[in-house]
Short mmCIF file of C-alpha atoms in Angstrom, two decimals:
data_model
loop_
_atom_site.label_atom_id
_atom_site.label_comp_id
_atom_site.label_asym_id
_atom_site.label_seq_id
_atom_site.Cartn_x
_atom_site.Cartn_y
_atom_site.Cartn_z
CA MET A 1 0.00 0.00 0.00
CA THR A 2 2.94 2.40 0.70
CA LYS A 3 4.38 1.81 -2.77
CA MET A 4 1.01 2.53 -4.34
CA ASN A 5 0.71 5.83 -2.44
CA PHE A 6 4.19 6.88 -3.58
CA SER A 7 3.33 6.19 -7.21
CA LYS A 8 0.14 8.17 -6.93
CA ARG A 9 2.03 11.12 -5.49
CA ALA A 10 4.54 10.96 -8.35
CA LEU A 11 1.70 11.04 -10.87
CA VAL A 12 0.14 14.05 -9.13
CA LEU A 13 3.48 15.92 -9.07
CA GLY A 14 3.93 15.30 -12.79
CA ALA A 15 0.46 16.66 -13.53
CA LEU A 16 1.17 19.72 -11.40
CA PHE A 17 4.38 20.33 -13.29
CA VAL A 18 2.56 20.31 -16.61
CA LEU A 19 -0.20 22.53 -15.24
CA PHE A 20 1.89 25.17 -13.51
CA ILE A 21 5.13 25.20 -15.55
CA ALA A 22 4.83 23.83 -19.08
CA VAL A 23 1.40 25.30 -19.86
CA PRO A 24 2.21 28.78 -18.51
CA VAL A 25 5.38 28.80 -20.60
CA LEU A 26 3.38 28.10 -23.74
CA VAL A 27 0.79 30.71 -22.81
CA LEU A 28 3.48 33.23 -22.02
CA ALA A 29 5.22 32.52 -25.29
CA ASP A 30 1.97 32.86 -27.17
CA ASP A 31 1.11 36.18 -25.47
CA SER A 32 4.61 37.42 -26.04
CA GLY A 33 4.40 36.57 -29.71
CA ARG A 34 1.11 38.35 -30.07
CA ASN A 35 2.23 41.40 -28.13
CA SER A 36 5.61 41.77 -29.77
CA GLY A 37 4.76 40.31 -33.09
CA SER A 38 7.86 38.08 -32.86
CA SER A 39 6.26 34.59 -32.75
CA ASP A 40 8.55 33.63 -35.54
CA LYS A 41 11.63 34.55 -33.57
CA PRO A 42 14.09 31.66 -32.92
CA TRP A 43 13.96 32.02 -29.14
CA PHE A 44 10.16 31.71 -29.18
CA LYS A 45 10.20 28.57 -31.28
CA LYS A 46 12.81 27.02 -29.01
CA ALA A 47 10.74 27.80 -25.92
CA GLU A 48 7.67 26.38 -27.56
CA GLU A 49 9.57 23.24 -28.57
CA ARG A 50 10.97 22.81 -25.06
CA ALA A 51 7.48 23.13 -23.58
CA ARG A 52 6.12 20.50 -25.92
CA GLU A 53 9.01 18.18 -25.12
CA ALA A 54 8.49 18.76 -21.40
CA LYS A 55 4.82 18.02 -21.75
CA LYS A 56 5.53 14.88 -23.77
CA LYS A 57 8.07 13.69 -21.22
CA GLU A 58 5.65 14.23 -18.37
CA GLU A 59 2.95 12.37 -20.23
CA GLU A 60 5.36 9.51 -20.90
CA ARG A 61 6.48 9.61 -17.27
CA ALA A 62 2.89 9.57 -16.07
CA LYS A 63 2.13 6.66 -18.39
CA GLU A 64 5.22 4.81 -17.19
CA ILE A 65 4.26 5.40 -13.56
CA LYS A 66 0.74 4.19 -14.27
CA ASN A 67 2.09 1.05 -15.97
CA ARG A 68 4.40 0.36 -13.04
CA MET A 69 1.51 0.83 -10.63
CA GLU A 70 -0.64 -1.59 -12.59
CA GLU A 71 2.19 -4.13 -12.72
CA ARG A 72 2.82 -3.81 -9.00
CA GLN A 73 -0.88 -4.14 -8.32
CA LYS A 74 -0.97 -7.32 -10.38
CA GLU A 75 2.13 -8.64 -8.60
CA TRP A 76 0.61 -7.86 -5.23
CA GLU A 77 -2.65 -9.55 -6.13
CA THR A 78 -0.78 -12.56 -7.48
CA LYS A 79 1.30 -12.76 -4.31
CA ARG A 80 -1.78 -12.39 -2.15
CA GLU A 81 -3.51 -15.21 -4.04
CA SER A 82 -0.40 -17.33 -3.71
CA VAL A 83 -0.21 -16.73 0.03
CA SER A 84 -3.92 -17.45 0.35
CA ASP A 85 -3.57 -20.68 -1.63
CA GLU A 86 -0.57 -21.66 0.49
CA ARG A 87 -2.47 -21.01 3.69
CA LYS A 88 -5.43 -23.00 2.44
CA ALA A 89 -3.14 -25.86 1.46
CA LYS A 90 -1.48 -25.86 4.89
CA PHE A 91 -4.83 -25.70 6.62
CA CYS A 92 -6.14 -28.61 4.56
CA ASP A 93 -3.03 -30.65 5.29
CA ARG A 94 -3.31 -30.02 9.02
CA PHE A 95 -7.03 -30.49 8.98
CA THR A 96 -6.82 -33.76 7.05
CA GLU A 97 -4.29 -35.09 9.54
CA THR A 98 -6.37 -34.00 12.53
CA ALA A 99 -9.59 -35.35 11.05
CA GLY A 100 -7.90 -38.66 10.29
CA LYS A 101 -6.72 -38.98 13.89
CA MET A 102 -10.21 -38.11 15.11
CA ALA A 103 -11.74 -40.84 12.97
CA GLU A 104 -9.17 -43.29 14.35
CA ARG A 105 -10.05 -42.34 17.91
CA MET A 106 -13.74 -42.85 17.19
CA SER A 107 -13.00 -46.26 15.73
CA GLU A 108 -10.86 -47.18 18.74
CA ARG A 109 -13.59 -46.00 21.11
CA GLY A 110 -16.16 -48.13 19.33
CA GLY A 111 -13.75 -51.08 19.50
CA LYS A 112 -13.27 -50.57 23.25
CA VAL A 113 -17.02 -50.45 23.80
CA LYS A 114 -17.41 -53.71 21.91
CA GLU A 115 -14.50 -55.21 23.84
CA ASN A 116 -16.00 -54.13 27.18
CA VAL A 117 -19.35 -55.67 26.26
CA GLU A 118 -17.66 -58.93 25.28
CA ASN A 119 -15.63 -58.94 28.50
CA HIS A 120 -18.79 -58.37 30.49
CA GLU A 121 -20.50 -61.23 28.70
CA GLY A 122 -17.51 -63.45 29.43
CA LYS A 123 -17.61 -62.57 33.13
CA LEU A 124 -21.34 -63.16 33.16
CA GLU A 125 -20.89 -66.65 31.77
CA ASP A 126 -18.13 -67.36 34.32
CA ASN A 127 -20.35 -66.22 37.18
CA ARG A 128 -23.19 -68.38 35.93
CA GLY A 129 -20.89 -71.36 35.69
CA ASN A 130 -19.70 -70.83 39.26
CA ARG A 131 -23.26 -70.46 40.56
CA ASP A 132 -24.40 -73.60 38.74
CA GLU A 133 -21.47 -75.47 40.19
CA ASN A 134 -22.24 -74.26 43.72
CA LEU A 135 -25.91 -75.12 43.31
CA GLY A 136 -25.01 -78.60 42.08
CA GLU A 137 -22.73 -79.17 45.08
CA LYS A 138 -25.41 -77.94 47.47
CA ARG A 139 -27.99 -80.26 45.95
CA SER A 140 -25.60 -83.21 46.17
CA GLU A 141 -25.10 -82.50 49.87
CA GLN A 142 -28.86 -82.33 50.38
CA ASP A 143 -29.35 -85.58 48.49
CA ALA A 144 -26.75 -87.21 50.74
CA ARG A 145 -28.46 -85.99 53.92
CA ARG A 146 -31.85 -87.10 52.67
CA ALA A 147 -30.48 -90.53 51.78
CA GLU A 148 -29.02 -90.79 55.29
CA LEU A 149 -32.41 -89.89 56.76
CA TYR A 150 -34.09 -92.51 54.60
CA ARG A 151 -31.57 -95.11 55.82
CA LYS A 152 -32.31 -94.31 59.45
CA LEU A 153 -36.06 -94.45 58.87
CA ASP A 154 -35.74 -97.81 57.11
CA ALA A 155 -33.80 -99.10 60.10
CA ARG A 156 -36.51 -97.93 62.51
CA ALA A 157 -39.43 -99.30 60.52
CA LYS A 158 -40.40 -102.68 62.01
CA THR A 159 -44.02 -103.18 61.14
CA ASP A 160 -45.58 -103.24 57.71
CA ALA A 161 -47.45 -100.01 58.52
CA GLU A 162 -44.22 -98.28 59.48
CA LYS A 163 -42.45 -99.55 56.38
CA ALA A 164 -45.34 -98.36 54.20
CA ALA A 165 -45.31 -94.98 55.93
CA VAL A 166 -41.57 -94.65 55.32
CA GLU A 167 -41.99 -95.45 51.63
CA ALA A 168 -44.81 -92.94 51.33
CA PHE A 169 -42.65 -90.35 53.09
CA LYS A 170 -39.78 -91.02 50.68
CA GLU A 171 -42.00 -90.70 47.63
CA THR A 172 -43.59 -87.49 48.90
CA MET A 173 -40.24 -85.88 49.77
CA ASP A 174 -38.56 -86.94 46.54
CA ALA A 175 -41.46 -85.49 44.53
CA ALA A 176 -41.38 -82.27 46.59
CA VAL A 177 -37.64 -81.90 46.07
CA LYS A 178 -38.04 -82.51 42.35
CA THR A 179 -40.87 -79.99 42.11
CA ARG A 180 -38.93 -77.34 44.03
CA ARG A 181 -35.79 -77.83 41.99
CA ALA A 182 -37.75 -77.61 38.75
CA ALA A 183 -39.29 -74.32 39.92
CA VAL A 184 -35.87 -72.96 40.91
CA ASP A 185 -34.30 -74.02 37.62
CA SER A 186 -37.16 -72.45 35.67
CA ALA A 187 -36.81 -69.19 37.59
CA ILE A 188 -33.07 -69.13 36.98
CA LYS A 189 -33.55 -69.78 33.26
CA THR A 190 -36.23 -67.08 32.98
CA PHE A 191 -33.93 -64.63 34.76
CA ARG A 192 -30.94 -65.44 32.59
CA ASP A 193 -32.93 -65.34 29.36
CA GLY A 194 -34.25 -61.92 30.35
CA VAL A 195 -30.77 -60.65 31.18
CA ASP A 196 -29.39 -61.99 27.90
CA ALA A 197 -32.19 -60.31 25.96
CA ALA A 198 -31.59 -56.99 27.74
CA ILE A 199 -27.84 -57.17 27.10
CA THR A 200 -28.35 -58.13 23.46
CA SER A 201 -30.80 -55.27 22.98
CA ARG A 202 -28.47 -52.73 24.56
CA LYS A 203 -25.50 -54.15 22.68
CA SER A 204 -27.38 -53.80 19.40
CA SER A 205 -28.50 -50.27 20.28
CA MET A 206 -24.96 -49.26 21.27
CA SER A 207 -23.52 -50.78 18.12
CA GLY A 208 -26.06 -48.92 15.99
CA ALA A 209 -25.50 -45.65 17.83
CA TYR A 210 -21.72 -45.80 17.48
CA SER A 211 -22.05 -46.90 13.87
CA ASP A 212 -24.27 -43.88 13.13
CA PHE A 213 -21.85 -41.64 15.02
CA LYS A 214 -18.85 -42.92 13.06
CA SER A 215 -20.76 -42.52 9.78
CA ALA A 216 -21.54 -38.92 10.71
CA ILE A 217 -17.88 -38.29 11.55
CA ASP A 218 -16.72 -39.85 8.29
CA ALA A 219 -19.23 -37.76 6.34
CA ALA A 220 -18.07 -34.56 8.08
CA VAL A 221 -14.42 -35.37 7.35
CA SER A 222 -15.18 -36.21 3.72
CA LYS A 223 -17.15 -32.97 3.26
CA ALA A 224 -14.36 -30.91 4.79
CA LYS A 225 -11.74 -32.53 2.56
CA SER A 226 -13.92 -31.91 -0.49
CA ASP A 227 -14.40 -28.27 0.48
CA CYS A 228 -10.66 -27.87 0.95
CA ALA A 229 -10.00 -29.33 -2.48
CA ASP A 230 -12.56 -26.93 -3.97
CA GLY A 231 -10.83 -23.93 -2.41
CA VAL A 232 -13.51 -23.06 0.13
CA ASP A 233 -12.37 -20.55 2.75
CA PRO A 234 -10.74 -22.37 5.71
CA LYS A 235 -12.92 -20.54 8.23
CA THR A 236 -16.03 -21.80 6.45
CA VAL A 237 -14.62 -25.34 6.29
CA ARG A 238 -13.73 -25.32 9.99
CA SER A 239 -17.07 -23.87 11.03
CA ALA A 240 -19.07 -26.38 8.98
CA PHE A 241 -16.99 -29.28 10.26
CA GLN A 242 -17.38 -28.21 13.89
CA ALA A 243 -21.14 -27.88 13.44
CA SER A 244 -21.31 -31.40 11.98
CA MET A 245 -19.24 -32.77 14.86
CA ASP A 246 -21.46 -31.12 17.46
CA ALA A 247 -24.57 -32.52 15.78
CA ALA A 248 -23.04 -36.02 15.70
CA ARG A 249 -22.18 -35.85 19.42
CA GLU A 250 -25.66 -34.66 20.33
CA ALA A 251 -27.20 -37.49 18.28
CA LEU A 252 -25.00 -40.05 20.05
CA LYS A 253 -25.89 -38.58 23.44
CA SER A 254 -29.59 -38.76 22.59
CA ASP A 255 -29.30 -42.35 21.34
CA ARG A 256 -27.49 -43.42 24.49
CA GLY A 257 -30.12 -41.74 26.65
CA ASP A 258 -32.88 -43.63 24.84
CA MET A 259 -31.22 -47.00 25.40
CA GLU A 260 -32.89 -49.32 27.90
CA LYS A 261 -30.94 -49.41 31.14
CA VAL A 262 -29.74 -52.97 31.72
CA GLY A 263 -29.34 -52.43 35.46
CA ALA A 264 -33.00 -51.55 36.01
CA LYS A 265 -34.09 -54.47 33.83
CA VAL A 266 -31.85 -56.90 35.73
CA ARG A 267 -33.19 -55.70 39.08
CA ALA A 268 -36.75 -56.27 37.92
CA LEU A 269 -35.87 -59.76 36.67
CA ALA A 270 -34.05 -60.54 39.93
CA GLU A 271 -37.15 -59.60 41.90
CA VAL A 272 -39.28 -61.97 39.80
CA ARG A 273 -36.71 -64.72 40.31
CA GLN A 274 -36.63 -64.18 44.07
CA ASN A 275 -40.41 -64.34 44.27
CA ALA A 276 -40.30 -67.66 42.39
CA PHE A 277 -37.64 -68.97 44.79
CA GLU A 278 -39.71 -68.00 47.83
CA LYS A 279 -42.87 -69.59 46.43
CA ALA A 280 -41.02 -72.82 45.59
CA LEU A 281 -39.61 -72.93 49.14
CA ALA A 282 -42.99 -72.23 50.72
CA ASP A 283 -44.66 -75.00 48.66
CA PHE A 284 -41.86 -77.41 49.55
CA LYS A 285 -42.09 -76.65 53.27
CA SER A 286 -45.84 -77.14 53.22
CA THR A 287 -45.49 -80.56 51.57
CA ALA A 288 -42.63 -81.55 53.88
CA GLU A 289 -44.57 -80.58 57.01
CA LYS A 290 -47.55 -82.72 55.99
CA ALA A 291 -45.25 -85.65 55.12
CA ARG A 292 -43.58 -85.42 58.55
CA ALA A 293 -46.97 -85.23 60.26
CA ASP A 294 -48.17 -88.36 58.43
CA LEU A 295 -44.96 -90.19 59.32
CA LYS A 296 -45.21 -89.06 62.97
CA ALA A 297 -48.75 -90.37 63.16
CA VAL A 298 -47.46 -93.84 62.30
CA PHE A 299 -44.23 -93.81 64.35
CA GLY A 300 -45.52 -91.60 67.13
CA VAL A 301 -42.28 -89.55 67.12
CA SER A 302 -41.02 -86.44 65.34
CA SER A 303 -38.82 -86.84 62.26
CA SER A 304 -36.26 -84.17 61.38
CA SER A 305 -36.44 -82.90 57.82
CA ASP A 306 -33.43 -80.69 57.07
CA GLU A 307 -33.15 -82.44 53.75
CA THR A 308 -34.80 -79.58 51.86
CA GLY A 309 -33.38 -79.22 48.40
CA SER A 310 -32.91 -76.07 46.38
#
């Protein structure tokens, strides 16, 4: 801008020179010729010639200055465009690198979520296996105690009535144990099936949400790269990309908020399972109490019945 101002001043000075020096000389020479009648004198012609040459030189100088100004203006505009293109290129390079890293982080995050879900499922299966094993051991212990009780009752039974009462007691208790265990097993299966369904549903929802989120990120990155290649202003590219990112995050947040909470579902299923356990135990105790009463009526003594089976 300073160079342009200098050139303008030079042009103005040249014009002033022509206006206040060259033109007055010609006018003066013309007036002098008219007043003295010596316009054909040599000195007058020389003055007139010098004025014309001065005027021509100033015009040429003004034209030269104007040409130089135009050239410098073109050079400045070319340089400005070059700098702008260079800045855009650098921005696009940096942006492409940053966007690529962002996409990688999103992919890694989705992979970690999937890994965490799989780890949770693995732990769930391990816990179930341990619980099944403990339940099996507990039932074996109960079967052993009940068999020992049956052995003692067989040893005490002397009469046919006592022997028949013992057999009836065995059949009743075995059936009660079988019924209770079937109810417990059914409750456990119902609980586990419900938990599996809740986990699968949430896993599917999470997978879909993160897939949509990644697709939105990829689309934003692709659009930004395309805009960079088309020479769109970096500020516009950055602003549009940031807006797309914010929208993608809000969509993911909304999707996650709409997902069914597994914890609440599991607690509800656990309550149903516990109610089934309690009912099975209550039914078993009722049957066992009646069986002991019938046996007592025959033997006339109380029979312990800690052989309840889960």
